[in-house]
Amino acid sequence: MKIKVLLIFCLSFMLAACGDDRQDRIDANVKTADYLLQNLGSNLDSNSIRNAMILREYAKLLSEEKPELKSLLGQLSRDASKDGPMFQGLMQRLKTVKEQPQVIGDIEAQLFETENLIEASDPALFNDALSDPINVIADMSDGKLARVNAISRQQSLTANGAEDNGAGSQLVGNPGYGQWQTSSTGASFWQWYGMYAMFSALSPRPVYYDRWSSRRDYSYYNDYGRNRYTSPQQVKTQDNLAKKTKKQFAGKGGFKSPYAKSKTGASRMSTSSRQAQKAAPFSGKSSYSKTKSSSSFRNSKSTTSRGISRGK
């Protein structure tokens, strides 16, 4: 009897030792992401992020040159602060993980999301992501303001065989600035949020999803940042639109996802961004499910090794 009890005890101990600790990891990751986002916010408040300073300065300079754009430029410059759509998007995602984790999916998807939030809070990655609104302003300046982290507009259009969609084209497809809507004919087109509606007047034509998918130009979000700066709900919406469009074009030459091939255009990028681009996008699989031999971005940057001690 004693031997039986001992065996049961040993078995229970081994099961506990090998138990599923994903919830513990999620809880630890949430605390880490919370800390890192607060740190990122402090960096923005103290003007410690280079591209945030450039964004503010570009918006100010072009507002003086073209006062008719002042309202739009003011909205774009908000991304240099905690009030901008990029930072607020991260805060909303963290809130969802804390308060409504079931919305994200199963426990593996929740763990994957917390790991993405930690990476997205990296000041180097956030700094690179600000290159999109900066370059939008640079393009609107008629060449008076230089692009950052990207080749010239004309070089990029030529290299990618892209269609010129006018001012704001780097932000098309980024759910922080607008969304894809469906017209009465069933075609999907880009609709700017109200504060960015002026881009519609500055664009030479409406941007339709099927045409944009095959003719889009380079942007940081679409070619580097989408893996980190897209919520699970937004990913689902993007995937559903791609599936719907593919079905519509079946037998008509086919349809390829706008993200099937990365575009040429980056002139300089941080190590964090290069690693983020190589990471498997939206697999829903966290580092928990990877083997120890994996060299994936999430494993190399796991919270177990980095903790919450990273400063500015």
PDB file of C-alpha atoms in Angstrom:
ATOM      1  CA  MET A   1       0.000   0.000   0.000  1.00  0.00           C
ATOM      2  CA  LYS A   2       2.805   2.374   0.967  1.00  0.00           C
ATOM      3  CA  ILE A   3       4.592   1.621  -2.307  1.00  0.00           C
ATOM      4  CA  LYS A   4       1.406   2.352  -4.254  1.00  0.00           C
ATOM      5  CA  VAL A   5       0.910   5.671  -2.464  1.00  0.00           C
ATOM      6  CA  LEU A   6       4.544   6.556  -3.094  1.00  0.00           C
ATOM      7  CA  LEU A   7       4.194   5.757  -6.788  1.00  0.00           C
ATOM      8  CA  ILE A   8       1.064   7.905  -7.048  1.00  0.00           C
ATOM      9  CA  PHE A   9       2.854  10.743  -5.263  1.00  0.00           C
ATOM     10  CA  CYS A  10       5.870  10.493  -7.585  1.00  0.00           C
ATOM     11  CA  LEU A  11       3.630  10.405 -10.665  1.00  0.00           C
ATOM     12  CA  SER A  12       1.694  13.450  -9.476  1.00  0.00           C
ATOM     13  CA  PHE A  13       4.947  15.285  -8.807  1.00  0.00           C
ATOM     14  CA  MET A  14       6.269  14.514 -12.289  1.00  0.00           C
ATOM     15  CA  LEU A  15       3.019  15.623 -13.916  1.00  0.00           C
ATOM     16  CA  ALA A  16       3.107  18.863 -11.967  1.00  0.00           C
ATOM     17  CA  ALA A  17       6.739  19.428 -12.913  1.00  0.00           C
ATOM     18  CA  CYS A  18       5.935  18.841 -16.576  1.00  0.00           C
ATOM     19  CA  GLY A  19       2.647  20.716 -16.394  1.00  0.00           C
ATOM     20  CA  ASP A  20       1.385  23.402 -18.719  1.00  0.00           C
ATOM     21  CA  ASP A  21       2.887  26.671 -17.524  1.00  0.00           C
ATOM     22  CA  ARG A  22       1.613  28.806 -20.392  1.00  0.00           C
ATOM     23  CA  GLN A  23      -0.733  30.813 -18.201  1.00  0.00           C
ATOM     24  CA  ASP A  24       2.170  31.644 -15.904  1.00  0.00           C
ATOM     25  CA  ARG A  25       4.163  32.744 -18.927  1.00  0.00           C
ATOM     26  CA  ILE A  26       1.280  34.901 -20.130  1.00  0.00           C
ATOM     27  CA  ASP A  27       0.991  36.548 -16.721  1.00  0.00           C
ATOM     28  CA  ALA A  28       4.731  37.237 -16.663  1.00  0.00           C
ATOM     29  CA  ASN A  29       4.677  38.536 -20.239  1.00  0.00           C
ATOM     30  CA  VAL A  30       1.783  40.873 -19.467  1.00  0.00           C
ATOM     31  CA  LYS A  31       3.786  42.416 -16.636  1.00  0.00           C
ATOM     32  CA  THR A  32       6.828  42.736 -18.901  1.00  0.00           C
ATOM     33  CA  ALA A  33       4.819  44.273 -21.757  1.00  0.00           C
ATOM     34  CA  ASP A  34       3.171  46.677 -19.307  1.00  0.00           C
ATOM     35  CA  TYR A  35       6.563  47.798 -18.030  1.00  0.00           C
ATOM     36  CA  LEU A  36       8.057  48.135 -21.499  1.00  0.00           C
ATOM     37  CA  LEU A  37       5.112  50.140 -22.803  1.00  0.00           C
ATOM     38  CA  GLN A  38       5.398  52.514 -19.863  1.00  0.00           C
ATOM     39  CA  ASN A  39       9.099  52.814 -20.649  1.00  0.00           C
ATOM     40  CA  LEU A  40       8.337  53.467 -24.321  1.00  0.00           C
ATOM     41  CA  GLY A  41       5.830  56.141 -23.319  1.00  0.00           C
ATOM     42  CA  SER A  42       8.438  57.801 -21.136  1.00  0.00           C
ATOM     43  CA  ASN A  43      10.859  57.792 -24.063  1.00  0.00           C
ATOM     44  CA  LEU A  44       8.264  59.527 -26.217  1.00  0.00           C
ATOM     45  CA  ASP A  45       7.509  62.078 -23.498  1.00  0.00           C
ATOM     46  CA  SER A  46      11.198  62.902 -23.087  1.00  0.00           C
ATOM     47  CA  ASN A  47      11.932  63.110 -26.846  1.00  0.00           C
ATOM     48  CA  SER A  48      14.361  60.210 -26.549  1.00  0.00           C
ATOM     49  CA  ILE A  49      13.246  58.524 -29.783  1.00  0.00           C
ATOM     50  CA  ARG A  50      15.002  60.011 -32.795  1.00  0.00           C
ATOM     51  CA  ASN A  51      12.288  59.542 -35.401  1.00  0.00           C
ATOM     52  CA  ALA A  52       9.659  60.947 -33.043  1.00  0.00           C
ATOM     53  CA  MET A  53      11.664  64.182 -32.919  1.00  0.00           C
ATOM     54  CA  ILE A  54      12.025  64.188 -36.705  1.00  0.00           C
ATOM     55  CA  LEU A  55       8.290  63.585 -37.153  1.00  0.00           C
ATOM     56  CA  ARG A  56       7.396  66.561 -34.969  1.00  0.00           C
ATOM     57  CA  GLU A  57       9.922  68.790 -36.714  1.00  0.00           C
ATOM     58  CA  TYR A  58       8.826  67.752 -40.214  1.00  0.00           C
ATOM     59  CA  ALA A  59       5.164  68.403 -39.362  1.00  0.00           C
ATOM     60  CA  LYS A  60       6.056  71.848 -38.004  1.00  0.00           C
ATOM     61  CA  LEU A  61       8.205  72.827 -40.999  1.00  0.00           C
ATOM     62  CA  LEU A  62       5.682  71.706 -43.613  1.00  0.00           C
ATOM     63  CA  SER A  63       2.820  73.382 -41.727  1.00  0.00           C
ATOM     64  CA  GLU A  64       4.684  76.673 -42.125  1.00  0.00           C
ATOM     65  CA  GLU A  65       5.315  75.964 -45.804  1.00  0.00           C
ATOM     66  CA  LYS A  66       1.821  74.650 -46.575  1.00  0.00           C
ATOM     67  CA  PRO A  67      -0.641  75.954 -43.929  1.00  0.00           C
ATOM     68  CA  GLU A  68      -3.547  74.292 -45.759  1.00  0.00           C
ATOM     69  CA  LEU A  69      -2.138  70.943 -44.577  1.00  0.00           C
ATOM     70  CA  LYS A  70      -1.760  71.985 -40.942  1.00  0.00           C
ATOM     71  CA  SER A  71      -4.675  69.907 -39.639  1.00  0.00           C
ATOM     72  CA  LEU A  72      -3.544  66.731 -41.418  1.00  0.00           C
ATOM     73  CA  LEU A  73       0.073  67.245 -40.378  1.00  0.00           C
ATOM     74  CA  GLY A  74      -1.024  67.738 -36.795  1.00  0.00           C
ATOM     75  CA  GLN A  75      -2.730  64.348 -36.871  1.00  0.00           C
ATOM     76  CA  LEU A  76       0.338  62.660 -38.360  1.00  0.00           C
ATOM     77  CA  SER A  77       2.616  64.182 -35.721  1.00  0.00           C
ATOM     78  CA  ARG A  78       0.521  62.574 -32.970  1.00  0.00           C
ATOM     79  CA  ASP A  79       2.389  59.322 -33.668  1.00  0.00           C
ATOM     80  CA  ALA A  80       5.387  60.976 -32.044  1.00  0.00           C
ATOM     81  CA  SER A  81       3.473  60.891 -28.756  1.00  0.00           C
ATOM     82  CA  LYS A  82       1.519  58.487 -26.579  1.00  0.00           C
ATOM     83  CA  ASP A  83      -1.692  59.832 -28.175  1.00  0.00           C
ATOM     84  CA  GLY A  84      -0.825  58.460 -31.611  1.00  0.00           C
ATOM     85  CA  PRO A  85      -2.578  55.455 -33.183  1.00  0.00           C
ATOM     86  CA  MET A  86       0.527  53.278 -33.051  1.00  0.00           C
ATOM     87  CA  PHE A  87       1.161  53.603 -29.310  1.00  0.00           C
ATOM     88  CA  GLN A  88      -2.548  53.576 -28.491  1.00  0.00           C
ATOM     89  CA  GLY A  89      -2.948  50.431 -30.563  1.00  0.00           C
ATOM     90  CA  LEU A  90      -0.370  48.662 -28.394  1.00  0.00           C
ATOM     91  CA  MET A  91      -2.082  49.872 -25.221  1.00  0.00           C
ATOM     92  CA  GLN A  92      -5.449  48.604 -26.458  1.00  0.00           C
ATOM     93  CA  ARG A  93      -3.976  45.211 -27.298  1.00  0.00           C
ATOM     94  CA  LEU A  94      -2.451  44.951 -23.831  1.00  0.00           C
ATOM     95  CA  LYS A  95      -5.817  45.865 -22.306  1.00  0.00           C
ATOM     96  CA  THR A  96      -7.500  43.130 -24.340  1.00  0.00           C
ATOM     97  CA  VAL A  97      -4.977  40.535 -23.131  1.00  0.00           C
ATOM     98  CA  LYS A  98      -5.632  41.609 -19.545  1.00  0.00           C
ATOM     99  CA  GLU A  99      -9.420  41.943 -19.636  1.00  0.00           C
ATOM    100  CA  GLN A 100     -10.725  39.872 -22.568  1.00  0.00           C
ATOM    101  CA  PRO A 101      -8.089  37.255 -23.435  1.00  0.00           C
ATOM    102  CA  GLN A 102     -10.714  34.925 -24.891  1.00  0.00           C
ATOM    103  CA  VAL A 103     -11.208  37.413 -27.747  1.00  0.00           C
ATOM    104  CA  ILE A 104      -7.662  36.695 -28.908  1.00  0.00           C
ATOM    105  CA  GLY A 105      -8.148  32.937 -29.106  1.00  0.00           C
ATOM    106  CA  ASP A 106      -6.861  29.919 -27.236  1.00  0.00           C
ATOM    107  CA  ILE A 107      -4.068  30.029 -24.669  1.00  0.00           C
ATOM    108  CA  GLU A 108      -1.393  29.508 -27.331  1.00  0.00           C
ATOM    109  CA  ALA A 109      -2.682  32.506 -29.309  1.00  0.00           C
ATOM    110  CA  GLN A 110      -2.739  34.574 -26.112  1.00  0.00           C
ATOM    111  CA  LEU A 111       0.858  33.674 -25.346  1.00  0.00           C
ATOM    112  CA  PHE A 112       1.877  34.498 -28.913  1.00  0.00           C
ATOM    113  CA  GLU A 113       0.189  37.906 -28.625  1.00  0.00           C
ATOM    114  CA  THR A 114       1.988  38.776 -25.382  1.00  0.00           C
ATOM    115  CA  GLU A 115       5.317  37.927 -27.011  1.00  0.00           C
ATOM    116  CA  ASN A 116       4.459  40.164 -29.962  1.00  0.00           C
ATOM    117  CA  LEU A 117       3.556  43.009 -27.615  1.00  0.00           C
ATOM    118  CA  ILE A 118       6.918  42.749 -25.890  1.00  0.00           C
ATOM    119  CA  GLU A 119       8.731  42.961 -29.231  1.00  0.00           C
ATOM    120  CA  ALA A 120       6.560  45.839 -30.488  1.00  0.00           C
ATOM    121  CA  SER A 121       7.455  47.832 -27.355  1.00  0.00           C
ATOM    122  CA  ASP A 122      11.127  47.818 -28.322  1.00  0.00           C
ATOM    123  CA  PRO A 123      12.103  51.507 -28.808  1.00  0.00           C
ATOM    124  CA  ALA A 124      14.291  50.582 -31.801  1.00  0.00           C
ATOM    125  CA  LEU A 125      11.383  48.850 -33.545  1.00  0.00           C
ATOM    126  CA  PHE A 126       8.983  51.683 -32.697  1.00  0.00           C
ATOM    127  CA  ASN A 127      11.526  54.219 -33.970  1.00  0.00           C
ATOM    128  CA  ASP A 128      11.700  52.423 -37.330  1.00  0.00           C
ATOM    129  CA  ALA A 129       7.913  52.224 -37.559  1.00  0.00           C
ATOM    130  CA  LEU A 130       7.711  56.014 -37.347  1.00  0.00           C
ATOM    131  CA  SER A 131       9.490  56.200 -40.710  1.00  0.00           C
ATOM    132  CA  ASP A 132       6.140  55.777 -42.506  1.00  0.00           C
ATOM    133  CA  PRO A 133       4.439  58.982 -41.291  1.00  0.00           C
ATOM    134  CA  ILE A 134       7.782  60.808 -41.596  1.00  0.00           C
ATOM    135  CA  ASN A 135       8.130  59.760 -45.227  1.00  0.00           C
ATOM    136  CA  VAL A 136       4.544  60.698 -45.976  1.00  0.00           C
ATOM    137  CA  ILE A 137       5.388  64.242 -44.860  1.00  0.00           C
ATOM    138  CA  ALA A 138       8.688  64.158 -46.752  1.00  0.00           C
ATOM    139  CA  ASP A 139       6.856  63.245 -49.952  1.00  0.00           C
ATOM    140  CA  MET A 140       4.313  66.033 -49.433  1.00  0.00           C
ATOM    141  CA  SER A 141       7.179  68.522 -49.107  1.00  0.00           C
ATOM    142  CA  ASP A 142       8.035  68.089 -52.797  1.00  0.00           C
ATOM    143  CA  GLY A 143      11.516  66.859 -51.960  1.00  0.00           C
ATOM    144  CA  LYS A 144      12.448  69.637 -49.522  1.00  0.00           C
ATOM    145  CA  LEU A 145      12.454  67.205 -46.606  1.00  0.00           C
ATOM    146  CA  ALA A 146      14.476  64.002 -46.875  1.00  0.00           C
ATOM    147  CA  ARG A 147      13.023  60.553 -46.405  1.00  0.00           C
ATOM    148  CA  VAL A 148      14.366  58.450 -43.533  1.00  0.00           C
ATOM    149  CA  ASN A 149      15.265  54.748 -43.651  1.00  0.00           C
ATOM    150  CA  ALA A 150      14.048  54.546 -47.257  1.00  0.00           C
ATOM    151  CA  ILE A 151      15.200  55.203 -50.811  1.00  0.00           C
ATOM    152  CA  SER A 152      13.632  58.050 -52.789  1.00  0.00           C
ATOM    153  CA  ARG A 153      10.012  57.908 -53.854  1.00  0.00           C
ATOM    154  CA  GLN A 154      10.831  57.616 -57.565  1.00  0.00           C
ATOM    155  CA  GLN A 155      13.479  54.960 -56.993  1.00  0.00           C
ATOM    156  CA  SER A 156      11.036  52.949 -54.907  1.00  0.00           C
ATOM    157  CA  LEU A 157       8.201  53.186 -57.447  1.00  0.00           C
ATOM    158  CA  THR A 158      10.546  52.101 -60.215  1.00  0.00           C
ATOM    159  CA  ALA A 159      12.174  49.258 -58.266  1.00  0.00           C
ATOM    160  CA  ASN A 160       8.810  47.779 -57.275  1.00  0.00           C
ATOM    161  CA  GLY A 161       6.894  48.469 -60.479  1.00  0.00           C
ATOM    162  CA  ALA A 162       4.458  50.208 -58.170  1.00  0.00           C
ATOM    163  CA  GLU A 163       1.552  52.500 -58.863  1.00  0.00           C
ATOM    164  CA  ASP A 164       1.788  56.023 -57.456  1.00  0.00           C
ATOM    165  CA  ASN A 165      -1.190  56.409 -55.134  1.00  0.00           C
ATOM    166  CA  GLY A 166      -0.191  59.879 -54.021  1.00  0.00           C
ATOM    167  CA  ALA A 167       0.303  61.330 -50.563  1.00  0.00           C
ATOM    168  CA  GLY A 168      -0.219  58.916 -47.691  1.00  0.00           C
ATOM    169  CA  SER A 169       0.394  55.788 -49.766  1.00  0.00           C
ATOM    170  CA  GLN A 170       2.790  54.383 -47.121  1.00  0.00           C
ATOM    171  CA  LEU A 171      -0.138  54.260 -44.690  1.00  0.00           C
ATOM    172  CA  VAL A 172      -2.564  52.387 -46.948  1.00  0.00           C
ATOM    173  CA  GLY A 173      -3.249  48.955 -45.459  1.00  0.00           C
ATOM    174  CA  ASN A 174      -2.250  50.091 -41.951  1.00  0.00           C
ATOM    175  CA  PRO A 175      -5.312  49.708 -39.687  1.00  0.00           C
ATOM    176  CA  GLY A 176      -4.123  52.611 -37.552  1.00  0.00           C
ATOM    177  CA  TYR A 177      -5.108  55.070 -40.265  1.00  0.00           C
ATOM    178  CA  GLY A 178      -8.015  53.570 -42.156  1.00  0.00           C
ATOM    179  CA  GLN A 179      -9.726  50.376 -43.247  1.00  0.00           C
ATOM    180  CA  TRP A 180     -10.815  48.452 -46.303  1.00  0.00           C
ATOM    181  CA  GLN A 181     -14.465  49.013 -47.153  1.00  0.00           C
ATOM    182  CA  THR A 182     -16.698  47.190 -49.638  1.00  0.00           C
ATOM    183  CA  SER A 183     -18.510  49.185 -52.329  1.00  0.00           C
ATOM    184  CA  SER A 184     -21.964  48.388 -53.723  1.00  0.00           C
ATOM    185  CA  THR A 185     -20.258  46.491 -56.551  1.00  0.00           C
ATOM    186  CA  GLY A 186     -18.392  44.247 -54.118  1.00  0.00           C
ATOM    187  CA  ALA A 187     -15.004  45.872 -54.686  1.00  0.00           C
ATOM    188  CA  SER A 188     -12.844  46.663 -51.652  1.00  0.00           C
ATOM    189  CA  PHE A 189     -11.360  50.152 -51.413  1.00  0.00           C
ATOM    190  CA  TRP A 190      -9.303  52.028 -48.834  1.00  0.00           C
ATOM    191  CA  GLN A 191     -11.274  54.369 -46.568  1.00  0.00           C
ATOM    192  CA  TRP A 192      -9.294  56.805 -44.418  1.00  0.00           C
ATOM    193  CA  TYR A 193     -10.441  57.507 -40.883  1.00  0.00           C
ATOM    194  CA  GLY A 194     -11.983  60.968 -40.546  1.00  0.00           C
ATOM    195  CA  MET A 195      -8.885  62.740 -39.258  1.00  0.00           C
ATOM    196  CA  TYR A 196      -6.921  61.548 -42.294  1.00  0.00           C
ATOM    197  CA  ALA A 197      -9.712  62.116 -44.842  1.00  0.00           C
ATOM    198  CA  MET A 198      -7.716  64.849 -46.591  1.00  0.00           C
ATOM    199  CA  PHE A 199      -5.554  62.119 -48.111  1.00  0.00           C
ATOM    200  CA  SER A 200      -8.517  61.205 -50.320  1.00  0.00           C
ATOM    201  CA  ALA A 201      -8.399  64.651 -51.894  1.00  0.00           C
ATOM    202  CA  LEU A 202      -4.618  64.432 -52.342  1.00  0.00           C
ATOM    203  CA  SER A 203      -4.722  61.000 -53.971  1.00  0.00           C
ATOM    204  CA  PRO A 204      -5.014  60.805 -57.778  1.00  0.00           C
ATOM    205  CA  ARG A 205      -7.547  57.975 -57.569  1.00  0.00           C
ATOM    206  CA  PRO A 206      -9.387  55.681 -55.122  1.00  0.00           C
ATOM    207  CA  VAL A 207      -7.185  52.827 -53.908  1.00  0.00           C
ATOM    208  CA  TYR A 208      -8.785  49.449 -54.629  1.00  0.00           C
ATOM    209  CA  TYR A 209      -7.535  46.391 -52.777  1.00  0.00           C
ATOM    210  CA  ASP A 210      -7.043  44.053 -55.739  1.00  0.00           C
ATOM    211  CA  ARG A 211      -5.064  46.632 -57.716  1.00  0.00           C
ATOM    212  CA  TRP A 212      -3.091  47.805 -54.657  1.00  0.00           C
ATOM    213  CA  SER A 213      -2.192  44.205 -53.804  1.00  0.00           C
ATOM    214  CA  SER A 214      -0.282  43.729 -57.037  1.00  0.00           C
ATOM    215  CA  ARG A 215       1.011  47.287 -57.434  1.00  0.00           C
ATOM    216  CA  ARG A 216       1.709  48.536 -53.933  1.00  0.00           C
ATOM    217  CA  ASP A 217       4.952  50.296 -53.117  1.00  0.00           C
ATOM    218  CA  TYR A 218       7.282  49.757 -50.151  1.00  0.00           C
ATOM    219  CA  SER A 219       6.277  50.864 -46.650  1.00  0.00           C
ATOM    220  CA  TYR A 220       7.671  49.987 -43.249  1.00  0.00           C
ATOM    221  CA  TYR A 221       4.366  48.647 -41.926  1.00  0.00           C
ATOM    222  CA  ASN A 222       3.593  46.396 -44.876  1.00  0.00           C
ATOM    223  CA  ASP A 223       7.145  45.060 -45.315  1.00  0.00           C
ATOM    224  CA  TYR A 224       8.621  45.030 -41.804  1.00  0.00           C
ATOM    225  CA  GLY A 225       6.221  46.061 -39.079  1.00  0.00           C
ATOM    226  CA  ARG A 226       3.033  44.149 -39.817  1.00  0.00           C
ATOM    227  CA  ASN A 227       4.210  41.138 -37.791  1.00  0.00           C
ATOM    228  CA  ARG A 228       4.377  43.226 -34.621  1.00  0.00           C
ATOM    229  CA  TYR A 229       1.964  46.154 -35.064  1.00  0.00           C
ATOM    230  CA  THR A 230      -1.193  44.262 -35.982  1.00  0.00           C
ATOM    231  CA  SER A 231      -3.668  42.917 -33.447  1.00  0.00           C
ATOM    232  CA  PRO A 232      -5.045  39.362 -33.766  1.00  0.00           C
ATOM    233  CA  GLN A 233      -8.461  40.783 -34.686  1.00  0.00           C
ATOM    234  CA  GLN A 234      -6.908  42.942 -37.409  1.00  0.00           C
ATOM    235  CA  VAL A 235      -4.965  39.953 -38.712  1.00  0.00           C
ATOM    236  CA  LYS A 236      -8.209  38.016 -39.024  1.00  0.00           C
ATOM    237  CA  THR A 237      -9.815  40.876 -40.957  1.00  0.00           C
ATOM    238  CA  GLN A 238      -6.836  41.107 -43.316  1.00  0.00           C
ATOM    239  CA  ASP A 239      -6.805  37.352 -43.889  1.00  0.00           C
ATOM    240  CA  ASN A 240     -10.551  37.253 -44.566  1.00  0.00           C
ATOM    241  CA  LEU A 241     -10.263  40.038 -47.128  1.00  0.00           C
ATOM    242  CA  ALA A 242      -7.433  38.224 -48.912  1.00  0.00           C
ATOM    243  CA  LYS A 243      -9.464  34.994 -49.020  1.00  0.00           C
ATOM    244  CA  LYS A 244     -12.538  36.808 -50.282  1.00  0.00           C
ATOM    245  CA  THR A 245     -10.582  38.569 -53.032  1.00  0.00           C
ATOM    246  CA  LYS A 246      -8.808  35.380 -54.054  1.00  0.00           C
ATOM    247  CA  LYS A 247     -12.189  33.693 -54.478  1.00  0.00           C
ATOM    248  CA  GLN A 248     -13.465  36.613 -56.565  1.00  0.00           C
ATOM    249  CA  PHE A 249     -10.479  36.387 -58.907  1.00  0.00           C
ATOM    250  CA  ALA A 250     -10.432  32.612 -59.248  1.00  0.00           C
ATOM    251  CA  GLY A 251     -10.054  31.814 -62.945  1.00  0.00           C
ATOM    252  CA  LYS A 252      -9.305  35.454 -63.805  1.00  0.00           C
ATOM    253  CA  GLY A 253      -5.548  35.417 -63.607  1.00  0.00           C
ATOM    254  CA  GLY A 254      -5.497  34.639 -59.918  1.00  0.00           C
ATOM    255  CA  PHE A 255      -4.779  36.817 -56.915  1.00  0.00           C
ATOM    256  CA  LYS A 256      -1.714  37.032 -54.701  1.00  0.00           C
ATOM    257  CA  SER A 257      -1.652  38.442 -51.203  1.00  0.00           C
ATOM    258  CA  PRO A 258      -0.177  41.955 -51.026  1.00  0.00           C
ATOM    259  CA  TYR A 259       2.307  40.520 -48.533  1.00  0.00           C
ATOM    260  CA  ALA A 260       3.344  37.510 -50.615  1.00  0.00           C
ATOM    261  CA  LYS A 261       6.560  39.283 -51.559  1.00  0.00           C
ATOM    262  CA  SER A 262       8.461  41.965 -49.652  1.00  0.00           C
ATOM    263  CA  LYS A 263       9.050  45.175 -51.559  1.00  0.00           C
ATOM    264  CA  THR A 264      12.351  46.975 -52.101  1.00  0.00           C
ATOM    265  CA  GLY A 265      12.770  50.326 -50.400  1.00  0.00           C
ATOM    266  CA  ALA A 266      14.463  50.188 -47.010  1.00  0.00           C
ATOM    267  CA  SER A 267      17.798  51.995 -46.922  1.00  0.00           C
ATOM    268  CA  ARG A 268      18.615  51.440 -43.266  1.00  0.00           C
ATOM    269  CA  MET A 269      16.926  49.383 -40.596  1.00  0.00           C
ATOM    270  CA  SER A 270      17.617  48.339 -37.025  1.00  0.00           C
ATOM    271  CA  THR A 271      18.516  44.764 -36.144  1.00  0.00           C
ATOM    272  CA  SER A 272      15.162  44.504 -34.349  1.00  0.00           C
ATOM    273  CA  SER A 273      13.272  45.309 -37.566  1.00  0.00           C
ATOM    274  CA  ARG A 274      15.307  42.914 -39.687  1.00  0.00           C
ATOM    275  CA  GLN A 275      14.653  40.116 -37.203  1.00  0.00           C
ATOM    276  CA  ALA A 276      10.961  41.004 -37.001  1.00  0.00           C
ATOM    277  CA  GLN A 277      10.666  40.744 -40.784  1.00  0.00           C
ATOM    278  CA  LYS A 278      12.189  37.250 -40.724  1.00  0.00           C
ATOM    279  CA  ALA A 279       9.866  36.042 -37.979  1.00  0.00           C
ATOM    280  CA  ALA A 280       7.041  33.762 -39.094  1.00  0.00           C
ATOM    281  CA  PRO A 281       4.051  36.129 -39.305  1.00  0.00           C
ATOM    282  CA  PHE A 282       0.876  35.440 -37.369  1.00  0.00           C
ATOM    283  CA  SER A 283       1.449  31.720 -36.970  1.00  0.00           C
ATOM    284  CA  GLY A 284      -0.366  31.822 -33.650  1.00  0.00           C
ATOM    285  CA  LYS A 285       2.439  29.700 -32.232  1.00  0.00           C
ATOM    286  CA  SER A 286       4.410  31.079 -29.327  1.00  0.00           C
ATOM    287  CA  SER A 287       7.981  30.295 -28.387  1.00  0.00           C
ATOM    288  CA  TYR A 288       6.497  27.778 -25.931  1.00  0.00           C
ATOM    289  CA  SER A 289       5.653  25.472 -28.822  1.00  0.00           C
ATOM    290  CA  LYS A 290       9.071  25.775 -30.475  1.00  0.00           C
ATOM    291  CA  THR A 291      11.961  23.461 -29.796  1.00  0.00           C
ATOM    292  CA  LYS A 292      14.965  24.711 -27.851  1.00  0.00           C
ATOM    293  CA  SER A 293      17.049  24.445 -30.976  1.00  0.00           C
ATOM    294  CA  SER A 294      14.858  26.954 -32.822  1.00  0.00           C
ATOM    295  CA  SER A 295      16.594  30.146 -33.876  1.00  0.00           C
ATOM    296  CA  SER A 296      13.371  32.095 -34.358  1.00  0.00           C
ATOM    297  CA  PHE A 297      13.132  35.714 -33.366  1.00  0.00           C
ATOM    298  CA  ARG A 298      10.726  35.009 -30.528  1.00  0.00           C
ATOM    299  CA  ASN A 299      13.013  32.417 -28.981  1.00  0.00           C
ATOM    300  CA  SER A 300      16.092  34.597 -29.225  1.00  0.00           C
ATOM    301  CA  LYS A 301      14.202  37.413 -27.508  1.00  0.00           C
ATOM    302  CA  SER A 302      12.247  35.373 -24.962  1.00  0.00           C
ATOM    303  CA  THR A 303      11.214  37.027 -21.737  1.00  0.00           C
ATOM    304  CA  THR A 304      13.046  34.438 -19.695  1.00  0.00           C
ATOM    305  CA  SER A 305      16.319  35.907 -20.843  1.00  0.00           C
ATOM    306  CA  ARG A 306      15.448  39.570 -21.007  1.00  0.00           C
ATOM    307  CA  GLY A 307      13.097  40.111 -18.065  1.00  0.00           C
ATOM    308  CA  ILE A 308      11.889  43.667 -17.461  1.00  0.00           C
ATOM    309  CA  SER A 309      15.183  45.276 -16.647  1.00  0.00           C
ATOM    310  CA  ARG A 310      15.741  46.925 -20.046  1.00  0.00           C
ATOM    311  CA  GLY A 311      15.976  50.650 -19.707  1.00  0.00           C
ATOM    312  CA  LYS A 312      15.752  53.442 -22.202  1.00  0.00           C
TER     313      LYS A 312
END
